[in-house]
mmCIF file of C-alpha atoms in Angstrom:
data_model
loop_
_atom_site.group_PDB
_atom_site.id
_atom_site.type_symbol
_atom_site.label_atom_id
_atom_site.label_comp_id
_atom_site.label_asym_id
_atom_site.label_seq_id
_atom_site.Cartn_x
_atom_site.Cartn_y
_atom_site.Cartn_z
ATOM 1 C CA MET A 1 -6.225 8.531 -8.146
ATOM 2 C CA THR A 2 -3.300 10.952 -7.786
ATOM 3 C CA ARG A 3 -4.407 14.587 -7.844
ATOM 4 C CA GLU A 4 -2.125 16.941 -9.724
ATOM 5 C CA LEU A 5 -1.127 20.040 -7.778
ATOM 6 C CA THR A 6 0.440 23.301 -8.860
ATOM 7 C CA GLU A 7 4.163 23.392 -8.085
ATOM 8 C CA ILE A 8 5.822 26.605 -6.926
ATOM 9 C CA THR A 9 9.592 26.746 -6.504
ATOM 10 C CA VAL A 10 11.495 29.567 -4.843
ATOM 11 C CA ILE A 11 15.287 29.827 -5.292
ATOM 12 C CA GLY A 12 17.626 32.489 -3.941
ATOM 13 C CA GLY A 13 19.705 33.724 -1.060
ATOM 14 C CA ASP A 14 18.593 32.621 2.408
ATOM 15 C CA LYS A 15 16.557 35.400 4.025
ATOM 16 C CA THR A 16 14.198 35.636 6.977
ATOM 17 C CA GLY A 17 10.499 35.648 6.094
ATOM 18 C CA LEU A 18 10.666 34.090 2.627
ATOM 19 C CA ILE A 19 8.229 31.291 3.424
ATOM 20 C CA ALA A 20 5.785 33.590 5.218
ATOM 21 C CA ASN A 21 5.726 36.082 2.344
ATOM 22 C CA VAL A 22 4.975 33.438 -0.267
ATOM 23 C CA THR A 23 2.363 31.522 1.719
ATOM 24 C CA THR A 24 0.596 34.783 2.709
ATOM 25 C CA LEU A 25 0.334 35.773 -0.961
ATOM 26 C CA LEU A 26 -1.199 32.401 -1.792
ATOM 27 C CA PHE A 27 -3.634 32.509 1.143
ATOM 28 C CA GLU A 28 -4.882 35.932 0.063
ATOM 29 C CA ARG A 29 -5.779 34.458 -3.319
ATOM 30 C CA GLY A 30 -7.692 31.466 -2.021
ATOM 31 C CA ILE A 31 -4.904 28.952 -2.673
ATOM 32 C CA ASN A 32 -4.500 26.023 -0.281
ATOM 33 C CA VAL A 33 -0.933 24.849 0.430
ATOM 34 C CA GLU A 34 -0.868 21.056 0.699
ATOM 35 C CA ASP A 35 2.853 20.312 0.888
ATOM 36 C CA LEU A 36 5.938 22.419 1.534
ATOM 37 C CA ASP A 37 9.585 21.455 1.672
ATOM 38 C CA GLN A 38 12.544 23.780 2.097
ATOM 39 C CA ALA A 39 16.304 23.454 2.342
ATOM 40 C CA VAL A 40 19.454 25.568 2.358
ATOM 41 C CA ARG A 41 22.670 24.391 0.721
ATOM 42 C CA GLU A 42 25.818 26.475 0.208
ATOM 43 C CA GLY A 43 23.867 29.611 1.141
ATOM 44 C CA ILE A 44 21.166 28.960 -1.479
ATOM 45 C CA PHE A 45 17.583 28.710 -0.239
ATOM 46 C CA ARG A 46 15.108 26.386 -1.965
ATOM 47 C CA MET A 47 11.413 25.985 -1.251
ATOM 48 C CA THR A 48 9.226 23.574 -3.197
ATOM 49 C CA LEU A 49 5.539 24.064 -2.530
ATOM 50 C CA HIS A 50 2.552 22.095 -3.867
ATOM 51 C CA ALA A 51 -0.774 23.875 -3.765
ATOM 52 C CA ASP A 52 -4.399 23.354 -4.770
ATOM 53 C CA THR A 53 -5.206 26.224 -7.143
ATOM 54 C CA ALA A 54 -8.589 24.874 -8.282
ATOM 55 C CA GLU A 55 -10.517 27.583 -6.397
ATOM 56 C CA MET A 56 -8.055 30.454 -6.514
ATOM 57 C CA THR A 57 -9.536 33.935 -6.892
ATOM 58 C CA CYS A 58 -7.170 35.077 -9.643
ATOM 59 C CA SER A 59 -6.100 33.910 -13.091
ATOM 60 C CA ARG A 60 -2.943 31.924 -13.769
ATOM 61 C CA ASP A 61 -1.268 34.905 -15.404
ATOM 62 C CA GLU A 62 -2.170 37.111 -12.437
ATOM 63 C CA LEU A 63 -0.713 34.569 -9.999
ATOM 64 C CA ARG A 64 2.491 34.269 -12.004
ATOM 65 C CA ALA A 65 2.795 38.052 -12.175
ATOM 66 C CA ALA A 66 2.182 38.470 -8.425
ATOM 67 C CA LEU A 67 4.754 35.831 -7.525
ATOM 68 C CA SER A 68 7.243 37.294 -9.988
ATOM 69 C CA ASP A 69 6.824 40.764 -8.452
ATOM 70 C CA LEU A 70 7.232 39.292 -4.965
ATOM 71 C CA GLY A 71 10.344 37.473 -6.104
ATOM 72 C CA ASP A 72 11.806 40.719 -7.444
ATOM 73 C CA ASP A 73 11.084 42.443 -4.116
ATOM 74 C CA LEU A 74 12.720 39.620 -2.149
ATOM 75 C CA GLY A 75 15.600 39.022 -4.560
ATOM 76 C CA VAL A 76 14.622 35.425 -5.356
ATOM 77 C CA ASP A 77 13.519 33.504 -8.440
ATOM 78 C CA VAL A 78 9.978 32.067 -8.379
ATOM 79 C CA GLN A 79 8.795 29.375 -10.813
ATOM 80 C CA VAL A 80 5.181 28.236 -11.194
ATOM 81 C CA ARG A 81 4.146 25.014 -12.938
ATOM 82 C CA PHE A 82 0.446 24.271 -13.309
ATOM 83 C CA PRO A 83 -0.645 20.661 -13.985
ATOM 84 C CA SER A 84 -1.540 21.441 -17.593
ATOM 85 C CA ASP A 85 1.965 22.865 -18.139
ATOM 86 C CA ARG A 86 3.261 19.301 -17.856
ATOM 87 C CA GLU A 87 1.343 17.997 -20.872
ATOM 88 C CA THR A 88 4.067 19.116 -23.281
ATOM 89 C CA ARG A 89 7.419 17.681 -22.261
ATOM 90 C CA GLU A 90 10.694 19.198 -23.406
ATOM 91 C CA ILE A 91 13.959 17.416 -22.568
ATOM 92 C CA ALA A 92 17.444 18.861 -22.241
ATOM 93 C CA VAL A 93 20.212 16.269 -22.462
ATOM 94 C CA LEU A 94 23.521 17.097 -20.784
ATOM 95 C CA VAL A 95 26.608 15.330 -22.158
ATOM 96 C CA THR A 96 30.385 15.261 -22.033
ATOM 97 C CA LYS A 97 32.140 12.922 -24.506
ATOM 98 C CA GLU A 98 30.524 9.455 -24.283
ATOM 99 C CA SER A 99 27.826 8.979 -26.914
ATOM 100 C CA HIS A 100 26.013 5.736 -26.045
ATOM 101 C CA CYS A 101 23.328 7.165 -23.768
ATOM 102 C CA LEU A 102 22.622 10.115 -26.065
ATOM 103 C CA GLU A 103 22.374 7.674 -28.982
ATOM 104 C CA ALA A 104 19.752 5.592 -27.157
ATOM 105 C CA LEU A 105 17.685 8.679 -26.351
ATOM 106 C CA PHE A 106 17.855 9.942 -29.932
ATOM 107 C CA GLU A 107 16.887 6.538 -31.348
ATOM 108 C CA ALA A 108 13.864 6.288 -29.055
ATOM 109 C CA TRP A 109 12.865 9.838 -29.979
ATOM 110 C CA ALA A 110 13.238 9.181 -33.710
ATOM 111 C CA ASN A 111 11.057 6.069 -33.358
ATOM 112 C CA ASP A 112 8.332 7.996 -31.462
ATOM 113 C CA ASP A 113 9.076 5.838 -28.432
ATOM 114 C CA LEU A 114 10.122 8.548 -25.996
ATOM 115 C CA GLY A 115 6.951 10.488 -25.268
ATOM 116 C CA ALA A 116 8.656 13.897 -25.330
ATOM 117 C CA ASP A 117 10.838 16.104 -27.514
ATOM 118 C CA ILE A 118 14.580 16.464 -27.138
ATOM 119 C CA SER A 119 14.746 20.219 -27.530
ATOM 120 C CA VAL A 120 18.445 20.813 -26.791
ATOM 121 C CA VAL A 121 21.735 19.050 -26.063
ATOM 122 C CA ILE A 122 24.129 20.875 -23.752
ATOM 123 C CA GLY A 123 27.726 19.770 -23.301
ATOM 124 C CA ASN A 124 30.788 20.788 -21.349
ATOM 125 C CA HIS A 125 32.783 19.739 -24.454
ATOM 126 C CA ASP A 126 31.770 19.966 -28.117
ATOM 127 C CA THR A 127 32.574 16.310 -28.872
ATOM 128 C CA LEU A 128 28.965 15.220 -29.412
ATOM 129 C CA GLU A 129 27.826 18.217 -31.447
ATOM 130 C CA PRO A 130 27.880 16.184 -34.713
ATOM 131 C CA LEU A 131 25.467 13.626 -33.212
ATOM 132 C CA ALA A 132 23.051 16.387 -32.172
ATOM 133 C CA SER A 133 23.373 17.986 -35.604
ATOM 134 C CA HIS A 134 22.538 14.637 -37.237
ATOM 135 C CA TYR A 135 19.170 14.749 -35.459
ATOM 136 C CA ASP A 136 18.791 18.498 -36.135
ATOM 137 C CA VAL A 137 18.828 19.341 -32.419
ATOM 138 C CA PRO A 138 20.528 22.531 -31.150
ATOM 139 C CA PHE A 139 23.824 21.956 -29.323
ATOM 140 C CA HIS A 140 25.396 24.365 -26.849
ATOM 141 C CA ASP A 141 28.908 24.014 -25.442
ATOM 142 C CA ILE A 142 29.029 25.630 -21.982
ATOM 143 C CA GLY A 143 32.471 24.351 -20.967
ATOM 144 C CA ASP A 144 35.843 26.037 -20.938
ATOM 145 C CA GLN A 145 39.037 24.404 -22.203
ATOM 146 C CA LYS A 146 39.139 22.169 -19.114
ATOM 147 C CA GLY A 147 35.463 21.248 -19.396
ATOM 148 C CA THR A 148 34.375 23.353 -16.431
ATOM 149 C CA ALA A 149 30.744 24.248 -17.064
ATOM 150 C CA ASN A 150 29.250 27.729 -16.836
ATOM 151 C CA GLU A 151 26.187 27.079 -14.654
ATOM 152 C CA GLU A 152 24.691 30.540 -15.167
ATOM 153 C CA ARG A 153 24.715 29.861 -18.904
ATOM 154 C CA LEU A 154 23.225 26.423 -18.247
ATOM 155 C CA ILE A 155 20.332 27.898 -16.248
ATOM 156 C CA ASP A 156 19.694 30.464 -18.979
ATOM 157 C CA LEU A 157 19.534 27.721 -21.619
ATOM 158 C CA LEU A 158 17.214 25.530 -19.547
ATOM 159 C CA GLU A 159 14.850 28.472 -19.160
ATOM 160 C CA GLN A 160 15.191 29.464 -22.825
ATOM 161 C CA TYR A 161 14.147 25.996 -23.995
ATOM 162 C CA ASP A 162 11.404 25.764 -21.334
ATOM 163 C CA VAL A 163 12.751 22.421 -20.135
ATOM 164 C CA ASP A 164 10.560 19.955 -18.229
ATOM 165 C CA LEU A 165 13.177 17.227 -17.710
ATOM 166 C CA ILE A 166 16.973 17.212 -17.604
ATOM 167 C CA VAL A 167 18.745 13.982 -18.523
ATOM 168 C CA LEU A 168 22.406 13.532 -17.640
ATOM 169 C CA ALA A 169 23.652 11.205 -20.383
ATOM 170 C CA ARG A 170 27.096 10.527 -18.908
ATOM 171 C CA TYR A 171 27.577 14.207 -18.067
ATOM 172 C CA MET A 172 30.808 14.199 -16.121
ATOM 173 C CA ARG A 173 30.198 17.232 -13.956
ATOM 174 C CA ILE A 174 28.454 17.732 -10.621
ATOM 175 C CA LEU A 175 25.467 20.065 -10.776
ATOM 176 C CA GLY A 176 25.386 22.745 -8.097
ATOM 177 C CA PRO A 177 22.384 23.447 -5.861
ATOM 178 C CA ASN A 178 21.402 26.471 -7.944
ATOM 179 C CA VAL A 179 20.525 24.047 -10.772
ATOM 180 C CA VAL A 180 19.348 21.046 -8.745
ATOM 181 C CA PHE A 181 17.007 23.079 -6.549
ATOM 182 C CA ARG A 182 15.290 24.553 -9.609
ATOM 183 C CA TYR A 183 14.529 21.146 -11.099
ATOM 184 C CA GLU A 184 13.945 18.922 -8.095
ATOM 185 C CA ASP A 185 12.779 15.421 -9.103
ATOM 186 C CA ARG A 186 13.199 16.483 -12.730
ATOM 187 C CA ILE A 187 16.872 15.593 -13.252
ATOM 188 C CA ILE A 188 17.762 11.976 -14.057
ATOM 189 C CA ASN A 189 21.322 10.658 -14.037
ATOM 190 C CA ILE A 190 22.894 7.327 -14.940
ATOM 191 C CA HIS A 191 25.696 6.116 -12.674
ATOM 192 C CA PRO A 192 27.937 3.132 -13.539
ATOM 193 C CA SER A 193 27.495 1.142 -10.342
ATOM 194 C CA LEU A 194 24.810 -0.515 -8.255
ATOM 195 C CA LEU A 195 24.312 2.415 -5.918
ATOM 196 C CA PRO A 196 24.857 2.971 -3.067
ATOM 197 C CA ALA A 197 28.053 1.012 -3.843
ATOM 198 C CA PHE A 198 30.866 2.939 -5.549
ATOM 199 C CA PRO A 199 29.513 6.487 -5.752
ATOM 200 C CA GLY A 200 31.499 9.294 -7.307
ATOM 201 C CA ALA A 201 34.129 9.105 -10.031
ATOM 202 C CA ALA A 202 35.702 5.982 -11.601
ATOM 203 C CA ALA A 203 32.969 3.597 -10.439
ATOM 204 C CA TYR A 204 34.039 0.781 -12.769
ATOM 205 C CA ARG A 205 37.604 1.099 -11.505
ATOM 206 C CA GLN A 206 36.304 0.918 -7.932
ATOM 207 C CA ALA A 207 34.384 -2.249 -8.812
ATOM 208 C CA LYS A 208 37.493 -3.798 -10.363
ATOM 209 C CA GLU A 209 39.681 -2.912 -7.373
ATOM 210 C CA GLU A 210 37.135 -4.270 -4.884
ATOM 211 C CA GLY A 211 36.911 -7.553 -6.783
ATOM 212 C CA VAL A 212 33.124 -7.668 -7.147
ATOM 213 C CA ARG A 213 31.560 -10.594 -8.993
ATOM 214 C CA ILE A 214 28.510 -8.571 -10.012
ATOM 215 C CA ALA A 215 28.580 -4.920 -11.060
ATOM 216 C CA GLY A 216 25.866 -2.766 -12.527
ATOM 217 C CA VAL A 217 24.375 0.622 -13.294
ATOM 218 C CA THR A 218 21.792 2.857 -11.610
ATOM 219 C CA ALA A 219 19.432 5.479 -13.014
ATOM 220 C CA HIS A 220 18.407 7.889 -10.280
ATOM 221 C CA TYR A 221 17.031 11.341 -9.587
ATOM 222 C CA VAL A 222 19.695 13.937 -8.833
ATOM 223 C CA THR A 223 19.864 15.641 -5.455
ATOM 224 C CA THR A 224 22.468 17.914 -3.896
ATOM 225 C CA ASP A 225 24.006 14.819 -2.262
ATOM 226 C CA LEU A 226 26.263 13.170 -4.828
ATOM 227 C CA ASP A 227 24.866 9.873 -6.184
ATOM 228 C CA GLN A 228 22.399 9.545 -3.306
ATOM 229 C CA GLY A 229 19.187 10.530 -5.083
ATOM 230 C CA PRO A 230 16.122 8.248 -5.285
ATOM 231 C CA ILE A 231 16.863 5.144 -7.370
ATOM 232 C CA ILE A 232 14.595 4.553 -10.374
ATOM 233 C CA ALA A 233 16.058 1.589 -12.295
ATOM 234 C CA GLN A 234 19.090 -0.681 -12.089
ATOM 235 C CA ARG A 235 20.831 -3.281 -14.249
ATOM 236 C CA ALA A 236 23.450 -5.863 -13.274
ATOM 237 C CA PHE A 237 26.153 -7.841 -15.078
ATOM 238 C CA ASP A 238 28.857 -10.409 -14.230
ATOM 239 C CA VAL A 239 32.486 -9.361 -13.856
ATOM 240 C CA PRO A 240 34.919 -12.120 -14.949
ATOM 241 C CA ASP A 241 38.080 -12.556 -12.898
ATOM 242 C CA ASP A 242 40.342 -11.378 -15.714
ATOM 243 C CA ALA A 243 38.145 -8.513 -16.962
ATOM 244 C CA SER A 244 40.001 -5.248 -17.554
ATOM 245 C CA ILE A 245 38.424 -1.898 -16.716
ATOM 246 C CA ASP A 246 37.789 -1.300 -20.426
ATOM 247 C CA GLU A 247 36.048 -4.682 -20.705
ATOM 248 C CA ILE A 248 33.909 -3.860 -17.664
ATOM 249 C CA LYS A 249 32.960 -0.571 -19.333
ATOM 250 C CA GLU A 250 32.001 -2.423 -22.517
ATOM 251 C CA ARG A 251 29.690 -4.666 -20.506
ATOM 252 C CA GLY A 252 28.202 -1.728 -18.638
ATOM 253 C CA GLN A 253 27.624 0.848 -21.351
ATOM 254 C CA PRO A 254 24.677 -0.863 -23.116
ATOM 255 C CA LEU A 255 23.030 -1.304 -19.709
ATOM 256 C CA GLU A 256 23.674 2.351 -18.866
ATOM 257 C CA ALA A 257 21.742 3.374 -21.974
ATOM 258 C CA ASP A 258 18.981 0.851 -21.279
ATOM 259 C CA ALA A 259 18.441 1.806 -17.637
ATOM 260 C CA LEU A 260 18.584 5.543 -18.365
ATOM 261 C CA LEU A 261 16.038 5.236 -21.157
ATOM 262 C CA GLU A 262 13.716 3.213 -18.931
ATOM 263 C CA ALA A 263 13.975 5.787 -16.139
ATOM 264 C CA VAL A 264 13.152 8.604 -18.562
ATOM 265 C CA LYS A 265 10.082 6.743 -19.828
ATOM 266 C CA LEU A 266 8.926 6.012 -16.272
ATOM 267 C CA HIS A 267 9.140 9.702 -15.472
ATOM 268 C CA LEU A 268 7.490 10.898 -18.675
ATOM 269 C CA ASN A 269 4.661 8.379 -18.362
ATOM 270 C CA ASN A 270 4.099 9.564 -14.779
ATOM 271 C CA ASP A 271 4.497 5.940 -13.699
ATOM 272 C CA VAL A 272 6.963 6.606 -10.887
ATOM 273 C CA SER A 273 6.543 8.685 -7.744
ATOM 274 C CA VAL A 274 9.057 9.935 -5.182
ATOM 275 C CA HIS A 275 8.353 9.907 -1.468
ATOM 276 C CA ARG A 276 10.881 10.387 1.324
ATOM 277 C CA GLY A 277 13.855 9.562 -0.855
ATOM 278 C CA ARG A 278 12.390 6.432 -2.446
ATOM 279 C CA THR A 279 10.671 5.816 -5.745
ATOM 280 C CA SER A 280 7.764 3.491 -6.348
ATOM 281 C CA LEU A 281 5.516 2.540 -9.241
ATOM 282 C CA ARG A 282 2.157 4.255 -9.184
ATOM 283 C CA GLU A 283 -0.911 2.036 -8.947
ATOM 284 C CA SER A 284 -1.862 3.057 -12.485
ATOM 285 C CA ALA A 285 1.480 1.848 -13.901
ATOM 286 C CA ASP A 286 1.767 -1.444 -15.762
ATOM 287 C CA PRO A 287 4.737 -3.279 -14.169
ATOM 288 C CA GLU A 288 5.025 -5.508 -17.250
ATOM 289 C CA ARG A 289 6.224 -2.494 -19.262
ATOM 290 C CA TYR A 290 9.384 -2.078 -17.249
ATOM 291 C CA GLN A 291 12.345 -4.164 -16.152
ATOM 292 C CA LEU A 292 13.499 -1.990 -13.200
ATOM 293 C CA GLY A 293 16.040 -4.569 -11.994
ATOM 294 C CA LEU A 294 16.977 -8.101 -13.058
ATOM 295 C CA THR A 295 15.503 -9.654 -16.176
ATOM 296 C CA ARG A 296 12.651 -12.129 -15.638
ATOM 297 C CA GLU A 297 14.970 -14.921 -16.800
ATOM 298 C CA ALA A 298 17.522 -13.995 -14.144
ATOM 299 C CA GLN A 299 14.819 -13.831 -11.486
ATOM 300 C CA ALA A 300 13.523 -17.267 -12.523
ATOM 301 C CA SER A 301 16.994 -18.785 -12.192
ATOM 302 C CA ASN A 302 17.345 -17.732 -8.557
ATOM 303 C CA PRO A 303 16.703 -20.557 -6.064
ATOM 304 C CA ASP A 304 13.523 -20.266 -4.033
ATOM 305 C CA ARG A 305 14.526 -22.607 -1.188
ATOM 306 C CA PRO A 306 15.502 -22.968 1.560
ATOM 307 C CA VAL A 307 13.866 -20.051 3.367
ATOM 308 C CA ASP A 308 13.244 -19.303 7.037
ATOM 309 C CA GLY A 309 10.311 -21.218 8.494
ATOM 310 C CA ILE A 310 11.572 -24.739 9.086
ATOM 311 C CA ILE A 311 11.502 -24.268 12.879
ATOM 312 C CA ASP A 312 7.861 -23.202 12.782
ATOM 313 C CA ALA A 313 7.024 -26.131 10.544
ATOM 314 C CA LEU A 314 8.733 -28.619 12.875
ATOM 315 C CA GLY A 315 6.935 -27.079 15.858
ATOM 316 C CA GLU A 316 3.561 -27.539 14.178
ATOM 317 C CA ARG A 317 4.439 -31.135 13.338
ATOM 318 C CA GLU A 318 5.378 -32.005 16.934
ATOM 319 C CA ALA A 319 2.217 -30.348 18.222
ATOM 320 C CA LEU A 320 0.210 -32.672 15.988
ATOM 321 C CA ALA A 321 2.228 -35.783 16.976
ATOM 322 C CA PRO A 322 -0.030 -36.895 19.871
ATOM 323 C CA GLU A 323 -3.108 -36.705 17.674
ATOM 324 C CA LEU A 324 -1.336 -38.688 14.970
ATOM 325 C CA SER A 325 -0.228 -41.383 17.434
ATOM 326 C CA GLU A 326 -3.818 -41.897 18.679
ATOM 327 C CA ASP A 327 -5.030 -42.727 15.156
#
């Protein structure tokens, strides 16, 4: 059984003694640190710490207040998430202009098939505001005329709506470390290729130019390394010789929505875990609920022979030959 731990995240400028100050505060309150990971990217420090708070000598509010005061003293932002905080899930969906992934999320939500609430849609263009309005969900445009997003405004909105999960539904902007570090393993993106092939922009065009026979899509967690986060789910499709880029997009878009929705459900159901850059199904998860990769029909059509082992088999047969000849 997986034990839920309290998650503490520290974000801010890189300074000496940050880790020591935080861990000392926790130790003084009877809190045992069980896992700690830290990184610095573009001058921004991030520490994610998992701790056992079952026997702490203070209340939750007192711990939050103490960490907040420490953060103010050190000039960093400190977030605390207790296991029970995760029972209510609020999703922020980030979009640009393509609607298909947002549509799939809204449909699942409307049919009570999502397991969380879509509390806000945030775009770097206002193109999809009517779709959000149709579902009576607040929409915020944080982009300028060129679509460049205001990340400070984005962070404010994510905090305002108390977001548990961020879903990039074909959001055509790269998130900076100040956002990614705050929501580690809680941002899911859909990329139109079978990663690690064709990362970055224009993935379908890259697939066309490279002449692949099979293309696909990948739902993955977002990290500060572009399109290199832990893979959650993938889908594949054939690329005909004469397929245009638009036709490849038409084949890929329904699979983008499908894989993204599956990845969101895996996360919300707590059926997927991340360890050392890889995801895996938890023992408690029902693998029959998810597709993850190829359909069962596609798997069944793959040949199962020949496979390595013929040499071993021949060796065993020759070893038995003398015995067989004596009979």
